[in-house]
CSV table of C-alpha atoms and ligand atoms in Angstrom, one decimal:
chain,number,residue,atom,x,y,z
A,19,MET,CA,-19.9,-9.1,-11.0
A,20,ALA,CA,-17.2,-6.5,-10.3
A,21,PHE,CA,-16.9,-5.1,-6.8
A,22,THR,CA,-13.9,-3.0,-5.9
A,23,ILE,CA,-12.6,-2.5,-2.4
A,24,ALA,CA,-9.9,0.3,-2.1
A,25,ILE,CA,-7.7,0.2,1.0
A,26,ASP,CA,-5.3,3.1,1.4
A,27,GLY,CA,-3.0,4.3,4.2
A,28,PRO,CA,0.6,4.9,5.3
A,29,ALA,CA,3.3,2.3,5.6
A,30,ALA,CA,2.8,-0.4,8.3
A,31,ALA,CA,-0.6,0.8,9.3
A,32,GLY,CA,-2.0,-2.7,8.8
A,33,LYS,CA,-3.3,-2.3,5.2
A,34,GLY,CA,-1.6,-5.5,4.0
A,35,THR,CA,-2.9,-7.7,6.8
A,36,ILE,CA,-6.4,-6.2,6.6
A,37,SER,CA,-6.5,-6.5,2.8
A,38,LYS,CA,-5.5,-10.1,2.7
A,39,ALA,CA,-8.1,-11.0,5.4
A,40,VAL,CA,-10.8,-9.0,3.6
A,41,ALA,CA,-10.0,-10.6,0.3
A,42,ALA,CA,-10.2,-14.1,1.9
A,43,HIS,CA,-13.5,-13.2,3.7
A,44,PHE,CA,-15.2,-12.1,0.5
A,45,GLY,CA,-13.4,-14.5,-1.9
A,46,PHE,CA,-12.0,-11.6,-3.9
A,47,ALA,CA,-8.6,-11.3,-5.6
A,48,HIS,CA,-6.0,-9.0,-3.9
A,49,LEU,CA,-3.4,-6.7,-5.4
A,50,ASP,CA,-0.8,-5.1,-3.1
A,51,THR,CA,-0.1,-2.1,-5.4
A,52,GLY,CA,3.0,-1.2,-3.3
A,53,LEU,CA,4.7,-4.1,-4.9
A,54,LEU,CA,4.5,-2.4,-8.3
A,55,TYR,CA,6.4,0.6,-7.0
A,56,ARG,CA,8.8,-1.7,-5.1
A,57,ALA,CA,9.5,-3.7,-8.2
A,58,VAL,CA,10.3,-0.5,-10.1
A,59,GLY,CA,12.3,0.8,-7.1
A,60,ALA,CA,14.3,-2.5,-7.1
A,61,LYS,CA,15.1,-2.1,-10.8
A,62,THR,CA,16.4,1.5,-10.2
A,63,LEU,CA,18.7,0.1,-7.5
A,64,ALA,CA,20.0,-2.3,-10.2
A,65,GLY,CA,20.7,0.6,-12.5
A,66,VAL,CA,17.6,0.8,-14.7
A,67,GLU,CA,16.0,4.2,-15.3
A,68,ALA,CA,12.7,4.5,-13.4
A,69,ILE,CA,10.3,5.4,-16.2
A,70,ALA,CA,11.7,2.7,-18.5
A,71,ALA,CA,11.5,0.2,-15.7
A,72,ALA,CA,7.8,1.1,-15.0
A,73,LYS,CA,6.9,0.9,-18.7
A,74,ALA,CA,8.6,-2.5,-19.0
A,75,LEU,CA,7.1,-4.0,-15.8
A,76,VAL,CA,5.6,-7.5,-16.1
A,77,ALA,CA,3.6,-9.5,-13.6
A,78,GLU,CA,6.6,-11.8,-12.8
A,79,ASP,CA,8.5,-8.8,-11.6
A,80,LEU,CA,6.2,-8.7,-8.6
A,81,GLU,CA,7.5,-12.1,-7.5
A,82,ALA,CA,11.1,-10.9,-7.3
A,83,GLU,CA,12.9,-11.7,-4.1
A,84,ASP,CA,13.9,-8.9,-1.6
A,85,LEU,CA,11.1,-6.5,-2.5
A,86,ARG,CA,10.4,-6.1,1.2
A,87,THR,CA,13.7,-4.6,2.3
A,88,PRO,CA,13.9,-1.1,3.8
A,89,GLU,CA,16.2,0.0,0.9
A,90,VAL,CA,13.6,-1.1,-1.7
A,91,ALA,CA,10.8,0.6,0.3
A,92,GLN,CA,12.7,3.9,0.1
A,93,ALA,CA,13.5,3.4,-3.6
A,94,ALA,CA,9.8,2.7,-4.2
A,95,SER,CA,8.7,5.9,-2.4
A,96,LYS,CA,11.2,7.9,-4.6
A,97,VAL,CA,10.1,6.5,-7.9
A,98,ALA,CA,6.4,6.9,-6.8
A,99,VAL,CA,7.0,10.7,-7.0
A,100,ILE,CA,7.5,10.6,-10.8
A,101,PRO,CA,4.2,11.2,-12.7
A,102,GLU,CA,5.3,9.1,-15.7
A,103,VAL,CA,6.1,6.1,-13.4
A,104,ARG,CA,2.6,6.4,-11.9
A,105,SER,CA,0.8,6.7,-15.2
A,106,ALA,CA,2.7,3.6,-16.6
A,107,LEU,CA,1.2,1.6,-13.8
A,108,VAL,CA,-2.4,2.8,-14.0
A,109,ASP,CA,-3.9,0.5,-16.6
A,110,PHE,CA,-2.7,-2.7,-14.9
A,111,GLN,CA,-4.3,-1.5,-11.6
A,112,LYS,CA,-7.6,-0.4,-13.2
A,113,ALA,CA,-8.0,-3.7,-15.1
A,114,PHE,CA,-7.3,-5.7,-11.9
A,115,ALA,CA,-9.9,-3.6,-10.0
A,116,ARG,CA,-12.7,-4.4,-12.4
A,117,ARG,CA,-12.1,-8.1,-12.8
A,118,ALA,CA,-15.1,-10.3,-12.4
A,119,GLY,CA,-15.5,-11.8,-9.0
A,120,GLY,CA,-14.4,-8.8,-7.0
A,121,ALA,CA,-11.0,-7.2,-6.1
A,122,VAL,CA,-9.2,-5.7,-3.2
A,123,LEU,CA,-6.4,-3.2,-4.0
A,124,ASP,CA,-4.3,-1.6,-1.3
A,125,GLY,CA,-2.0,1.3,-1.7
A,126,ARG,CA,-1.8,5.1,-1.3
A,127,ASP,CA,-4.1,6.5,-4.1
A,128,ILE,CA,-6.5,3.7,-4.8
A,129,GLY,CA,-9.7,5.4,-3.5
A,130,THR,CA,-8.6,8.8,-4.8
A,131,VAL,CA,-7.1,8.2,-8.2
A,132,ILE,CA,-7.0,4.6,-9.4
A,133,CYS,CA,-10.6,3.6,-8.3
A,134,PRO,CA,-12.5,6.8,-7.4
A,135,ASP,CA,-15.7,4.8,-8.1
A,136,ALA,CA,-14.8,1.8,-5.8
A,137,GLU,CA,-17.8,0.4,-4.1
A,138,ALA,CA,-16.1,0.4,-0.7
A,139,LYS,CA,-13.1,2.6,0.5
A,140,LEU,CA,-11.1,2.3,3.7
A,141,PHE,CA,-8.3,4.5,5.0
A,142,VAL,CA,-6.2,2.6,7.5
A,143,THR,CA,-3.9,4.6,9.8
A,144,ALA,CA,-2.0,4.3,13.1
A,145,SER,CA,0.5,6.6,14.8
A,146,ALA,CA,4.0,6.8,13.4
A,147,GLU,CA,5.4,5.3,16.6
A,148,VAL,CA,3.0,2.3,16.6
A,149,ARG,CA,3.8,1.7,12.9
A,150,ALA,CA,7.5,1.9,13.5
A,151,GLU,CA,7.3,-0.5,16.4
A,152,ARG,CA,5.4,-3.0,14.2
A,153,ARG,CA,7.9,-2.6,11.3
A,154,PHE,CA,10.8,-2.9,13.7
A,155,LYS,CA,9.5,-6.2,15.1
A,156,GLU,CA,8.8,-7.5,11.6
A,157,LEU,CA,12.4,-6.7,10.5
A,158,GLN,CA,13.9,-8.1,13.6
A,159,GLY,CA,12.0,-11.3,13.0
A,160,LYS,CA,13.7,-11.5,9.6
A,161,GLY,CA,17.1,-10.9,11.2
A,162,GLY,CA,17.3,-7.2,10.2
A,163,ASP,CA,19.8,-5.0,12.0
A,164,GLN,CA,17.9,-1.6,12.0
A,165,GLY,CA,17.3,-0.1,15.4
A,166,TYR,CA,13.8,1.3,16.4
A,167,GLU,CA,14.9,4.9,16.0
A,168,GLU,CA,16.2,4.3,12.5
A,169,VAL,CA,12.9,2.5,11.5
A,170,LEU,CA,10.9,5.4,13.0
A,171,ALA,CA,13.0,7.9,11.0
A,172,ASP,CA,12.5,5.8,7.8
A,173,VAL,CA,8.7,5.6,8.4
A,174,LYS,CA,8.5,9.4,8.9
A,175,GLU,CA,10.6,10.1,5.8
A,176,ARG,CA,8.5,7.9,3.6
A,177,ASP,CA,5.2,9.3,5.0
A,178,LYS,CA,6.4,12.8,4.3
A,179,ARG,CA,7.4,12.0,0.7
A,180,ASP,CA,4.2,10.0,0.1
A,181,ARG,CA,1.9,12.8,1.6
A,182,GLU,CA,3.6,15.8,0.0
A,183,ARG,CA,4.2,14.7,-3.5
A,184,ALA,CA,2.3,16.6,-6.2
A,185,THR,CA,0.9,13.6,-8.1
A,186,ALA,CA,-1.6,11.3,-6.3
A,187,PRO,CA,-0.4,12.0,-2.7
A,188,LEU,CA,-1.4,9.8,0.2
A,189,LYS,CA,-4.7,11.1,1.6
A,190,PRO,CA,-8.1,9.7,2.5
A,191,ALA,CA,-10.8,9.8,-0.2
A,192,ALA,CA,-13.7,12.0,0.9
A,193,ASP,CA,-16.0,8.9,1.1
A,194,ALA,CA,-13.5,6.6,2.8
A,195,VAL,CA,-14.2,5.0,6.2
A,196,GLN,CA,-11.2,5.7,8.4
A,197,ILE,CA,-9.9,3.0,10.7
A,198,ASP,CA,-7.1,3.9,13.3
A,199,THR,CA,-5.4,0.6,14.2
A,200,SER,CA,-3.1,2.2,16.8
A,201,GLU,CA,-4.9,0.6,19.8
A,202,MET,CA,-6.5,-2.3,17.9
A,203,SER,CA,-5.6,-6.0,17.7
A,204,ILE,CA,-5.3,-7.4,14.2
A,205,GLU,CA,-8.6,-9.3,14.7
A,206,ALA,CA,-10.4,-6.2,15.8
A,207,ALA,CA,-9.1,-4.2,12.8
A,208,VAL,CA,-10.1,-6.9,10.4
A,209,GLN,CA,-13.6,-7.1,11.9
A,210,ALA,CA,-14.0,-3.3,11.7
A,211,ALA,CA,-12.9,-3.4,8.0
A,212,ILE,CA,-15.3,-6.2,7.2
A,213,ALA,CA,-18.2,-4.5,9.0
A,214,ALA,CA,-17.5,-1.2,7.1
A,215,ILE,CA,-17.5,-3.1,3.7
A,216,GLU,CA,-20.6,-5.1,4.6
A,217,ALA,CA,-22.4,-1.8,5.3
A,218,ARG,CA,-21.5,-0.6,1.7
A,219,ARG,CA,-22.6,-3.9,0.1
A,220,GLY,CA,-26.1,-3.3,1.5
B,35,DC,O1,2.7,-0.1,0.5
B,35,DC,P1,4.3,-0.2,0.4
B,35,DC,O2,5.0,0.2,1.7
B,35,DC,O3,4.7,-1.5,-0.1
B,35,DC,O4,4.6,0.9,-0.7
B,35,DC,C1,5.9,1.3,-1.1
B,35,DC,C2,6.0,2.7,-1.6
B,35,DC,O5,5.3,2.7,-2.9
B,35,DC,C3,5.3,3.8,-0.8
B,35,DC,O6,6.2,4.4,0.1
B,35,DC,C4,4.7,4.7,-1.8
B,35,DC,C5,4.6,3.9,-3.1
B,35,DC,N1,3.2,3.6,-3.4
B,35,DC,C6,2.4,4.6,-4.0
B,35,DC,O7,2.9,5.7,-4.3
B,35,DC,N2,1.2,4.3,-4.4
B,35,DC,C7,0.6,3.1,-4.1
B,35,DC,N3,-0.7,2.9,-4.6
B,35,DC,C8,1.3,2.1,-3.4
B,35,DC,C9,2.6,2.4,-3.0
Protein backbone atom coordinates (compact mmCIF):
# COMPACT_ATOMS: atom_id res chain seq x y z
CA MET A 1 0.00 0.00 0.00
CA ALA A 2 1.31 3.47 -0.88
CA PHE A 3 1.18 6.18 1.76
CA THR A 4 3.00 9.45 1.12
CA ILE A 5 4.19 11.86 3.78
CA ALA A 6 5.26 15.28 2.43
CA ILE A 7 7.51 17.36 4.69
CA ASP A 8 8.40 20.87 3.50
CA GLY A 9 10.08 23.88 5.04
CA PRO A 10 13.06 26.25 4.84
CA ALA A 11 16.72 25.32 5.32
CA ALA A 12 17.74 24.00 8.76
CA ALA A 13 14.21 24.02 10.23
CA GLY A 14 14.61 20.38 11.27
CA LYS A 15 12.98 18.73 8.22
CA GLY A 16 15.82 16.27 7.69
CA THR A 17 15.94 15.05 11.29
CA ILE A 18 12.14 14.84 11.52
CA SER A 19 11.86 13.06 8.16
CA LYS A 20 14.41 10.40 9.09
CA ALA A 21 12.74 9.78 12.46
CA VAL A 22 9.26 9.66 10.91
CA ALA A 23 10.43 7.24 8.19
CA ALA A 24 12.01 4.99 10.83
CA HIS A 25 8.88 5.14 13.00
CA PHE A 26 6.51 4.09 10.20
CA GLY A 27 9.02 1.83 8.40
CA PHE A 28 8.78 3.98 5.25
CA ALA A 29 11.48 4.83 2.69
CA HIS A 30 12.87 8.39 2.84
CA LEU A 31 13.98 10.74 0.05
CA ASP A 32 15.73 14.02 0.87
CA THR A 33 14.80 15.86 -2.34
CA GLY A 34 17.25 18.67 -1.54
CA LEU A 35 19.96 16.18 -2.48
CA LEU A 36 18.69 16.13 -6.08
CA TYR A 37 19.14 19.90 -6.33
CA ARG A 38 22.45 19.73 -4.46
CA ALA A 39 23.74 17.07 -6.88
CA VAL A 40 22.77 19.29 -9.85
CA GLY A 41 24.28 22.34 -8.11
CA ALA A 42 27.54 20.46 -7.49
CA LYS A 43 27.72 19.57 -11.19
CA THR A 44 27.32 23.22 -12.18
CA LEU A 45 30.21 24.11 -9.86
CA ALA A 46 32.21 21.53 -11.81
CA GLY A 47 31.30 23.30 -15.07
CA VAL A 48 28.30 21.29 -16.32
CA GLU A 49 25.29 23.22 -17.60
CA ALA A 50 22.37 23.00 -15.12
CA ILE A 51 19.57 21.63 -17.32
CA ALA A 52 21.87 19.03 -18.91
CA ALA A 53 23.05 18.02 -15.43
CA ALA A 54 19.46 17.60 -14.19
CA LYS A 55 18.45 15.52 -17.22
CA ALA A 56 21.47 13.23 -16.83
CA LEU A 57 21.14 12.78 -13.04
CA VAL A 58 21.38 9.18 -11.78
CA ALA A 59 20.78 7.76 -8.28
CA GLU A 60 24.54 7.36 -7.63
CA ASP A 61 24.98 11.14 -7.99
CA LEU A 62 23.09 11.51 -4.69
CA GLU A 63 25.91 9.64 -2.95
CA ALA A 64 28.58 12.12 -4.09
CA GLU A 65 30.79 13.56 -1.36
CA ASP A 66 30.59 17.19 -0.26
CA LEU A 67 26.93 17.75 -1.19
CA ARG A 68 26.43 19.28 2.28
CA THR A 69 28.75 22.28 1.92
CA PRO A 70 27.45 25.90 2.01
CA GLU A 71 28.74 26.45 -1.56
CA VAL A 72 26.75 23.49 -2.88
CA ALA A 73 23.66 24.64 -0.91
CA GLN A 74 23.78 28.05 -2.63
CA ALA A 75 24.37 26.44 -6.04
CA ALA A 76 21.39 24.11 -5.38
CA SER A 77 19.13 27.04 -4.54
CA LYS A 78 20.23 28.78 -7.77
CA VAL A 79 19.60 25.81 -10.10
CA ALA A 80 16.27 25.20 -8.30
CA VAL A 81 14.96 28.46 -9.82
CA ILE A 82 15.21 27.02 -13.37
CA PRO A 83 11.85 25.45 -14.44
CA GLU A 84 13.54 22.90 -16.77
CA VAL A 85 15.75 21.70 -13.93
CA ARG A 86 12.70 21.21 -11.70
CA SER A 87 10.70 19.40 -14.38
CA ALA A 88 13.61 17.03 -15.12
CA LEU A 89 13.47 15.89 -11.47
CA VAL A 90 9.70 15.43 -11.15
CA ASP A 91 9.28 11.83 -12.39
CA PHE A 92 11.92 10.41 -10.06
CA GLN A 93 10.28 12.08 -7.05
CA LYS A 94 6.73 11.05 -8.00
CA ALA A 95 7.75 7.43 -8.55
CA PHE A 96 9.52 7.38 -5.18
CA ALA A 97 6.43 8.85 -3.49
CA ARG A 98 4.09 6.11 -4.71
CA ARG A 99 6.34 3.14 -4.00
CA ALA A 100 4.69 0.28 -2.13
CA GLY A 101 5.29 0.33 1.60
CA GLY A 102 5.10 4.08 2.12
CA ALA A 103 7.42 7.04 1.53
CA VAL A 104 8.54 10.22 3.25
CA LEU A 105 9.80 13.02 0.98
CA ASP A 106 11.22 16.24 2.35
CA GLY A 107 11.88 19.43 0.41
CA ARG A 108 10.28 22.75 -0.52
CA ASP A 109 7.44 21.87 -2.92
CA ILE A 110 6.48 18.31 -2.01
CA GLY A 111 3.04 19.06 -0.56
CA THR A 112 2.26 21.74 -3.16
CA VAL A 113 3.64 20.44 -6.48
CA ILE A 114 5.23 16.98 -6.34
CA CYS A 115 2.65 15.21 -4.14
CA PRO A 116 -0.45 17.42 -3.86
CA ASP A 117 -2.42 14.26 -2.95
CA ALA A 118 -0.05 13.12 -0.18
CA GLU A 119 -1.91 11.45 2.66
CA ALA A 120 -0.08 13.59 5.24
CA LYS A 121 1.63 16.98 4.85
CA LEU A 122 3.80 18.85 7.32
CA PHE A 123 5.39 22.29 7.04
CA VAL A 124 8.32 22.60 9.44
CA THR A 125 9.57 26.10 10.28
CA ALA A 126 11.75 27.94 12.80
CA SER A 127 12.98 31.53 13.00
CA ALA A 128 15.90 32.43 10.71
CA GLU A 129 18.08 33.09 13.79
CA VAL A 130 17.39 29.68 15.33
CA ARG A 131 18.01 27.95 12.02
CA ALA A 132 21.27 29.85 11.48
CA GLU A 133 22.41 28.93 15.00
CA ARG A 134 21.74 25.24 14.32
CA ARG A 135 23.49 25.32 10.94
CA PHE A 136 26.42 27.27 12.46
CA LYS A 137 26.92 24.62 15.16
CA GLU A 138 26.61 21.81 12.61
CA LEU A 139 29.23 23.43 10.34
CA GLN A 140 31.52 24.13 13.29
CA GLY A 141 31.27 20.45 14.29
CA LYS A 142 32.56 19.59 10.81
CA GLY A 143 35.45 22.05 11.14
CA GLY A 144 33.82 24.78 9.01
CA ASP A 145 35.13 28.33 9.21
CA GLN A 146 31.94 30.38 8.59
CA GLY A 147 30.96 32.79 11.38
CA TYR A 148 27.38 32.97 12.73
CA GLU A 149 26.60 36.23 10.90
CA GLU A 150 27.75 34.75 7.61
CA VAL A 151 25.63 31.63 8.15
CA LEU A 152 22.60 33.82 9.01
CA ALA A 153 23.10 35.89 5.84
CA ASP A 154 23.37 32.64 3.83
CA VAL A 155 20.17 31.23 5.36
CA LYS A 156 18.26 34.47 4.63
CA GLU A 157 19.55 34.68 1.06
CA ARG A 158 18.54 31.08 0.33
CA ASP A 159 15.12 31.56 2.02
CA LYS A 160 14.43 34.60 -0.11
CA ARG A 161 15.41 32.85 -3.35
CA ASP A 162 13.42 29.70 -2.44
CA ARG A 163 10.31 31.70 -1.42
CA GLU A 164 10.27 34.23 -4.25
CA ARG A 165 10.98 32.05 -7.27
CA ALA A 166 8.17 31.82 -9.84
CA THR A 167 8.14 28.02 -10.20
CA ALA A 168 7.21 25.88 -7.17
CA PRO A 169 8.19 28.41 -4.48
CA LEU A 170 8.61 27.38 -0.85
CA LYS A 171 5.21 27.76 0.84
CA PRO A 172 2.95 25.62 2.99
CA ALA A 173 0.24 23.59 1.25
CA ALA A 174 -3.25 24.71 2.33
CA ASP A 175 -3.78 21.37 4.09
CA ALA A 176 -0.33 21.08 5.72
CA VAL A 177 0.06 20.86 9.50
CA GLN A 178 2.58 23.54 10.53
CA ILE A 179 5.19 22.78 13.19
CA ASP A 180 7.38 25.63 14.46
CA THR A 181 10.48 24.02 15.99
CA SER A 182 12.10 27.29 17.23
CA GLU A 183 11.47 26.45 20.87
CA MET A 184 11.19 22.67 20.59
CA SER A 185 13.66 19.91 21.36
CA ILE A 186 14.30 17.41 18.56
CA GLU A 187 12.33 14.78 20.50
CA ALA A 188 9.33 17.09 20.93
CA ALA A 189 9.36 18.06 17.24
CA VAL A 190 9.51 14.40 16.17
CA GLN A 191 6.65 13.52 18.52
CA ALA A 192 4.55 16.42 17.18
CA ALA A 193 5.21 15.23 13.61
CA ILE A 194 4.30 11.62 14.38
CA ALA A 195 1.12 12.69 16.19
CA ALA A 196 0.04 14.85 13.22
CA ILE A 197 0.63 11.96 10.80
CA GLU A 198 -1.13 9.42 13.03
CA ALA A 199 -4.15 11.75 13.02
CA ARG A 200 -4.20 11.60 9.19
CA ARG A 201 -3.79 7.83 9.12
CA GLY A 202 -7.06 7.50 11.02
O1 LIG B 1 16.87 21.01 1.67
P1 LIG B 1 18.24 21.49 1.18
O2 LIG B 1 18.80 22.59 2.02
O3 LIG B 1 19.18 20.35 0.98
O4 LIG B 1 17.94 22.10 -0.27
C1 LIG B 1 18.92 22.73 -1.07
C2 LIG B 1 18.25 23.67 -2.07
O5 LIG B 1 17.54 22.91 -3.05
C3 LIG B 1 17.23 24.63 -1.49
O6 LIG B 1 17.80 25.86 -1.12
C4 LIG B 1 16.22 24.79 -2.58
C5 LIG B 1 16.32 23.54 -3.39
N1 LIG B 1 15.20 22.62 -3.21
C6 LIG B 1 14.04 22.86 -3.94
O7 LIG B 1 13.97 23.85 -4.64
N2 LIG B 1 13.01 21.98 -3.88
C7 LIG B 1 13.08 20.90 -3.10
N3 LIG B 1 12.04 20.05 -3.07
C8 LIG B 1 14.23 20.66 -2.31
C9 LIG B 1 15.28 21.55 -2.39
